[in-house]
Short mmCIF file of N, CA and C in Angstrom, two decimals:
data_model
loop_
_atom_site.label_atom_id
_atom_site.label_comp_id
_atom_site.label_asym_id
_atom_site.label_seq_id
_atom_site.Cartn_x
_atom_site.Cartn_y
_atom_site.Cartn_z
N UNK A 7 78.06 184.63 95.96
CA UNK A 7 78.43 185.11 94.64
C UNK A 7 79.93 185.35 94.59
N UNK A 8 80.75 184.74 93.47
CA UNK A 8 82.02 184.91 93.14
C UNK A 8 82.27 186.29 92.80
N UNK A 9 83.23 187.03 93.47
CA UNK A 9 84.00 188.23 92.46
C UNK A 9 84.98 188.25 92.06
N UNK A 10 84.84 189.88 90.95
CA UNK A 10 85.80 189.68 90.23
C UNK A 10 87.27 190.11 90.97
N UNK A 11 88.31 190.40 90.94
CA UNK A 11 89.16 190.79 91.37
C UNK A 11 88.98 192.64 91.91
N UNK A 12 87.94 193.27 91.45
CA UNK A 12 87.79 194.38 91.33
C UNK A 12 86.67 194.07 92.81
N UNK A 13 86.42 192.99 93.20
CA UNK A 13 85.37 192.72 94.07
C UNK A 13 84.03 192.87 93.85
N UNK A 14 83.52 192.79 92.67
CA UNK A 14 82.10 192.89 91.85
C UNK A 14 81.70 191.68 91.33
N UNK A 15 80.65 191.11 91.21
CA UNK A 15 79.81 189.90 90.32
C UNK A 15 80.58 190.11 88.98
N UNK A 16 80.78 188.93 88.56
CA UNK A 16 81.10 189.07 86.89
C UNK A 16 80.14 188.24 85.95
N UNK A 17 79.72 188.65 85.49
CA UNK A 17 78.44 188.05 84.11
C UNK A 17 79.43 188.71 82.81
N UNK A 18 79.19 187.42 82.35
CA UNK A 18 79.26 187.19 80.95
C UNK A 18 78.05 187.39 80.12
N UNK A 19 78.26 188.25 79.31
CA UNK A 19 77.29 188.83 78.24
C UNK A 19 77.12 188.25 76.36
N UNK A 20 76.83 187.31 76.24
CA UNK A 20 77.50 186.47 75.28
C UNK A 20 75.66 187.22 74.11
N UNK A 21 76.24 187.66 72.90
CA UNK A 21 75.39 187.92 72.07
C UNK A 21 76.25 188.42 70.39
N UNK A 22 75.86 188.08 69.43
CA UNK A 22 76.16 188.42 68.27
C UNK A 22 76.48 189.83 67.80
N UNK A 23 75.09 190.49 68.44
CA UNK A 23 74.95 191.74 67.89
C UNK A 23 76.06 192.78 68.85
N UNK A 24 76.93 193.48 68.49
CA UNK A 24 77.49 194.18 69.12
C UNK A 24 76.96 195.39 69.85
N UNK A 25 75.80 196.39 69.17
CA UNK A 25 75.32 197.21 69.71
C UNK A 25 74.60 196.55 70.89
N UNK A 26 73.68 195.21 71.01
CA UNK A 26 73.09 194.73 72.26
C UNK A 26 74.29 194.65 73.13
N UNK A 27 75.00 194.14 73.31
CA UNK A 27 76.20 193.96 74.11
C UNK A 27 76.79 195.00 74.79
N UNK A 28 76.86 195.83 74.05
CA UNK A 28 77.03 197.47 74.08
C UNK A 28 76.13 197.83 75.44
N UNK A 29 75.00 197.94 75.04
CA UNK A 29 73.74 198.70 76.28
C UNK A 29 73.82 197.81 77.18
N UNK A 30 73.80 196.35 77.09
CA UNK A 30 73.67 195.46 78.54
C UNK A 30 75.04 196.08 79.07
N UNK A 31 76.71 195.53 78.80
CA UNK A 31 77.46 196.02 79.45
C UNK A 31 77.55 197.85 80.14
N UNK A 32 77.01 198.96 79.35
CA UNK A 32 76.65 199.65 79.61
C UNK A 32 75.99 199.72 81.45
N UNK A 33 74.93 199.05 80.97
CA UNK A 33 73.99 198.80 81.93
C UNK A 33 74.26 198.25 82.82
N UNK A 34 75.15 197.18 83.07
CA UNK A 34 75.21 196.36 84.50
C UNK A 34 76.88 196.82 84.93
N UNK A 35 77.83 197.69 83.67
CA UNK A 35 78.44 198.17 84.72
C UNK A 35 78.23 199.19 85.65
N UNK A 36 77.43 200.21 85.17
CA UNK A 36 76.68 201.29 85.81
C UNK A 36 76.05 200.60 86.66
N UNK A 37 75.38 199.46 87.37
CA UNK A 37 74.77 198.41 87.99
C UNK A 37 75.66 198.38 89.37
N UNK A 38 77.26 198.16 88.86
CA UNK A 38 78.45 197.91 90.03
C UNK A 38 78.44 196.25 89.48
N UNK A 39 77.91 195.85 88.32
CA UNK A 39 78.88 194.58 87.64
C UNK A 39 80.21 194.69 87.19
N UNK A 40 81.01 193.26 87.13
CA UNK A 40 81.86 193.39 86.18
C UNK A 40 81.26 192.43 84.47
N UNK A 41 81.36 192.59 83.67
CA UNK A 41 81.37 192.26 82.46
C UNK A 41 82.16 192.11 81.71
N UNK A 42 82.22 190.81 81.11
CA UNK A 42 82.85 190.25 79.78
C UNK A 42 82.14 189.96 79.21
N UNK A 43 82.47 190.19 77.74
CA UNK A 43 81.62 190.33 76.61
C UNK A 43 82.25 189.19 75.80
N UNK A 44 81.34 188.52 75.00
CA UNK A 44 81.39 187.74 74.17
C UNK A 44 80.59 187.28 72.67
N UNK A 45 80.72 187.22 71.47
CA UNK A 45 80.20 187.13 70.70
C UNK A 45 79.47 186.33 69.84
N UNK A 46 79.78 185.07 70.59
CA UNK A 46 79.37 183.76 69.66
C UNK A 46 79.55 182.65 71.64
N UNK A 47 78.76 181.78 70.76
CA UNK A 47 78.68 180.43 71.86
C UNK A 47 80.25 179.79 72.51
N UNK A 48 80.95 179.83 71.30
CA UNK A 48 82.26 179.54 71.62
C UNK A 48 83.27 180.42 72.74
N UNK A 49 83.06 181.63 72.04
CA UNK A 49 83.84 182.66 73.14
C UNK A 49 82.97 182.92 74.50
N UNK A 50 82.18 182.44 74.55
CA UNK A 50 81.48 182.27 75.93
C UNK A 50 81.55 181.33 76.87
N UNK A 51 81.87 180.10 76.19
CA UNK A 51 82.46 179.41 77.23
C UNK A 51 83.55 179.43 77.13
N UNK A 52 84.67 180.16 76.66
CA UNK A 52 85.67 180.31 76.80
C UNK A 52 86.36 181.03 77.47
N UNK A 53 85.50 182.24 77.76
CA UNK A 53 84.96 182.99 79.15
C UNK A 53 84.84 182.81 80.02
N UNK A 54 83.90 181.81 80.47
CA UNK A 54 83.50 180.48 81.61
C UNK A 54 84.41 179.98 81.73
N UNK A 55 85.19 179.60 81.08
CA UNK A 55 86.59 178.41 81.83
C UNK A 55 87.59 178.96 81.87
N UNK A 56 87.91 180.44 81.63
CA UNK A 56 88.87 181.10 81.96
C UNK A 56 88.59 182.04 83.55
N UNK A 57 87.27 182.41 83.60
CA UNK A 57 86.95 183.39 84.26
C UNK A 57 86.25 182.44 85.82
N UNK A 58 86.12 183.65 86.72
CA UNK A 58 84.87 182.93 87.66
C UNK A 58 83.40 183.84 87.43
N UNK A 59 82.77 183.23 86.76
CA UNK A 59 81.40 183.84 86.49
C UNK A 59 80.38 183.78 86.86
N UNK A 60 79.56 184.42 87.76
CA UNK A 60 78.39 184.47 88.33
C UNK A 60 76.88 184.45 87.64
N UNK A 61 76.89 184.81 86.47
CA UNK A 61 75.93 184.55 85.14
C UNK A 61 76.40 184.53 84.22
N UNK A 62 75.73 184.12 83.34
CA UNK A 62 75.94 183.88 81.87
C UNK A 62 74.33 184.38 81.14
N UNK A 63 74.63 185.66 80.60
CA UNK A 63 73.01 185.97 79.55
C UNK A 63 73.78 185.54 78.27
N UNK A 64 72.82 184.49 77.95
CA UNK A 64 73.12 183.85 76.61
C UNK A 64 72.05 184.19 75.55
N UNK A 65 72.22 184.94 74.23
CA UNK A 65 71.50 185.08 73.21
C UNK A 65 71.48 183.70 72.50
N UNK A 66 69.95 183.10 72.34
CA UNK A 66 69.50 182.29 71.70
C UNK A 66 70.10 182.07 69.93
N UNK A 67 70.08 183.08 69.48
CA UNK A 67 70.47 182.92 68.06
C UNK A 67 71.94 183.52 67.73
N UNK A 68 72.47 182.69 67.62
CA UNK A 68 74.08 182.95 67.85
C UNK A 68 75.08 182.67 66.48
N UNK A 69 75.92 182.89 65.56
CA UNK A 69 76.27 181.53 64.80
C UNK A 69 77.29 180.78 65.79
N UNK A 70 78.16 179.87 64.86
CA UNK A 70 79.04 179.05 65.44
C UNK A 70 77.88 177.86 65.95
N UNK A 71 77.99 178.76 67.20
CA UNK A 71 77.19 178.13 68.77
C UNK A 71 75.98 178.41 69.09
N UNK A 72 74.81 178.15 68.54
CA UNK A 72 73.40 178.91 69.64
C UNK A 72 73.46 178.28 70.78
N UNK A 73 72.38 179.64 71.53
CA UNK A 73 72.53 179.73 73.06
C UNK A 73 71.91 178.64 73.57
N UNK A 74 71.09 177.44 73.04
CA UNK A 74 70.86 176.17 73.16
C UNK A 74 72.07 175.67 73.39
N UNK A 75 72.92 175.39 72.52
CA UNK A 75 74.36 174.54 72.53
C UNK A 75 74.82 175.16 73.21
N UNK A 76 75.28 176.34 73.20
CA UNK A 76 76.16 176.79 74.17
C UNK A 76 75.87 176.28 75.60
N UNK A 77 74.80 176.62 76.02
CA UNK A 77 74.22 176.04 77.23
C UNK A 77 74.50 174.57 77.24
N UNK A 78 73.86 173.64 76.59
CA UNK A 78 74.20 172.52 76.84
C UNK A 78 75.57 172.10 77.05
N UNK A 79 76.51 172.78 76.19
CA UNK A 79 77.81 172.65 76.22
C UNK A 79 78.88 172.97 77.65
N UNK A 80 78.59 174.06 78.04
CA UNK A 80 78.75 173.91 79.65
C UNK A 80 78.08 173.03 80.66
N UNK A 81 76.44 172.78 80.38
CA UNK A 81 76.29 171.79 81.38
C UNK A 81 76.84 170.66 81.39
N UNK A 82 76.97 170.05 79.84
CA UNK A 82 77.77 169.23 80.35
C UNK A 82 79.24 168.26 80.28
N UNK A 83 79.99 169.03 79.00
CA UNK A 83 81.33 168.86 79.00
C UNK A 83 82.26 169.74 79.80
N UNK A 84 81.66 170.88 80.14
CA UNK A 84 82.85 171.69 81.36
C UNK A 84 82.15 171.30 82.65
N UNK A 85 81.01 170.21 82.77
CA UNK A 85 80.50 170.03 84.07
C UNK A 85 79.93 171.62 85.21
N UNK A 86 79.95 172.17 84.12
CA UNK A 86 79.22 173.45 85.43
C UNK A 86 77.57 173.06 85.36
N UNK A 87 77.64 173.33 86.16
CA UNK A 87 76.06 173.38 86.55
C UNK A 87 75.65 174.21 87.76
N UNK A 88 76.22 174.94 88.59
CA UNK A 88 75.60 175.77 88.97
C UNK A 88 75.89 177.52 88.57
N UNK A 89 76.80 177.70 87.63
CA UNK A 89 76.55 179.08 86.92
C UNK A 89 75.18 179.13 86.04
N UNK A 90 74.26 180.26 87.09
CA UNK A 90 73.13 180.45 86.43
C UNK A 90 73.19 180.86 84.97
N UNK A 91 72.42 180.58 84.27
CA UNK A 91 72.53 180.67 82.60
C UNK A 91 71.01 181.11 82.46
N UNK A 92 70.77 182.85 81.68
CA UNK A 92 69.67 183.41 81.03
C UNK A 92 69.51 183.75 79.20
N UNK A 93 68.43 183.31 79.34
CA UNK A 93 68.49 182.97 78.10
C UNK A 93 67.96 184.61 77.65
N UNK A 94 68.48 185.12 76.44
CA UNK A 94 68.23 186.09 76.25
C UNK A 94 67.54 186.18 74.83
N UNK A 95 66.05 186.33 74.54
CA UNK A 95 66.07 185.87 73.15
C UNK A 95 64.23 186.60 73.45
N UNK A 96 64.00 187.26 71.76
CA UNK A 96 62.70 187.86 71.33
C UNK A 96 61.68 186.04 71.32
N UNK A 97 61.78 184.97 71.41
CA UNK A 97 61.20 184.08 71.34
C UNK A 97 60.27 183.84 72.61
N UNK A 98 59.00 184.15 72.61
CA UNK A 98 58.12 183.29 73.63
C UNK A 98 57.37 182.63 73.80
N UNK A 99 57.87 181.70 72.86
CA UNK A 99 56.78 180.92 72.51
C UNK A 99 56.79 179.46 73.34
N UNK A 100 56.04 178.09 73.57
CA UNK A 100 56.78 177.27 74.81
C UNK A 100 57.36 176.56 74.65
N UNK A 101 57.57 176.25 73.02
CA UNK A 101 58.59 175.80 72.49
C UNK A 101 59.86 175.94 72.80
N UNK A 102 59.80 177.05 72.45
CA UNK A 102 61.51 177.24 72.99
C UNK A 102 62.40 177.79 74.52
N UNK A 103 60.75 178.21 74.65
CA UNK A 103 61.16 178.25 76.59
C UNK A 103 61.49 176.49 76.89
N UNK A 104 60.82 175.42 76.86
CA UNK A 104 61.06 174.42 77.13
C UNK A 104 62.66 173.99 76.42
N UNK A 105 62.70 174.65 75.49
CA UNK A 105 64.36 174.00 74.92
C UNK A 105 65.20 174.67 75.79
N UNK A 106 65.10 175.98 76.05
CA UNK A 106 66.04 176.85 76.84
C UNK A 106 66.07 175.68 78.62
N UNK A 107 65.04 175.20 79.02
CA UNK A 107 65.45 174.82 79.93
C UNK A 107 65.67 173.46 79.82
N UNK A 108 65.52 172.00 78.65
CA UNK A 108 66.42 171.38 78.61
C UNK A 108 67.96 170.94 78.28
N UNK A 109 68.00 172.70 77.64
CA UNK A 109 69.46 173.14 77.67
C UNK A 109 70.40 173.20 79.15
N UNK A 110 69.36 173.39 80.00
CA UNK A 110 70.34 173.55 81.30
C UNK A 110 70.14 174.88 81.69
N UNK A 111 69.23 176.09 80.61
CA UNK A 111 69.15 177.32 81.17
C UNK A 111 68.35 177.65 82.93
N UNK A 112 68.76 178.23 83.35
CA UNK A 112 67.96 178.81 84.71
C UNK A 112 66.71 179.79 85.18
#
């Protein structure tokens, strides 16, 4: 696992809603993560290619970018493929579990 300069995992927290973002970062820095936050599909991989990131929790319903595209969009124009990618989303249906993982999710 990559760290951050602080010597901690860094996950990227990519979701719309600000209060969710809020409690996860909350939560995984109290954890001993580091976290960057992001709001849309775009600023998440923008995150990713600035940062060294050890996850990516991607919210499914995003504007700009959903966490489909977004995902696809790192696998495969920034060529990452082994930053694990979680899909973060009220959907369980197998529909869209199956999209989340021909997105490239993990």
């Amino acid at each position: 696992m990559i760290q951050s300069a602080a010597g901690k995992p860094v996950i990227v927290v990519a979701d719309d809603d600000a209060a969710t973002r809020y409690i996860v970062e909350q939560t995984l820095t109290h954890a001993g993560f580091s976290v960057i936050e992001a709001a849309n599909g775009n600023e998440a991989l923008q995150q990713c290619r600035d940062n060294a990131v050890d996850l990516l929790l991607l919210d499914v319903e995003m504007p700009e970018l959903d966490g489909y595209e977004t995902c696809r969009s790192l696998r495969k124009h920034s060529g990452d493929v082994h930053t694990p990618v979680v899909m973060v989303t009220s959907h369980d249906d197998r529909e869209s579990i199956d999209l989340a993982y021909q997105a490239g999710a993990t």
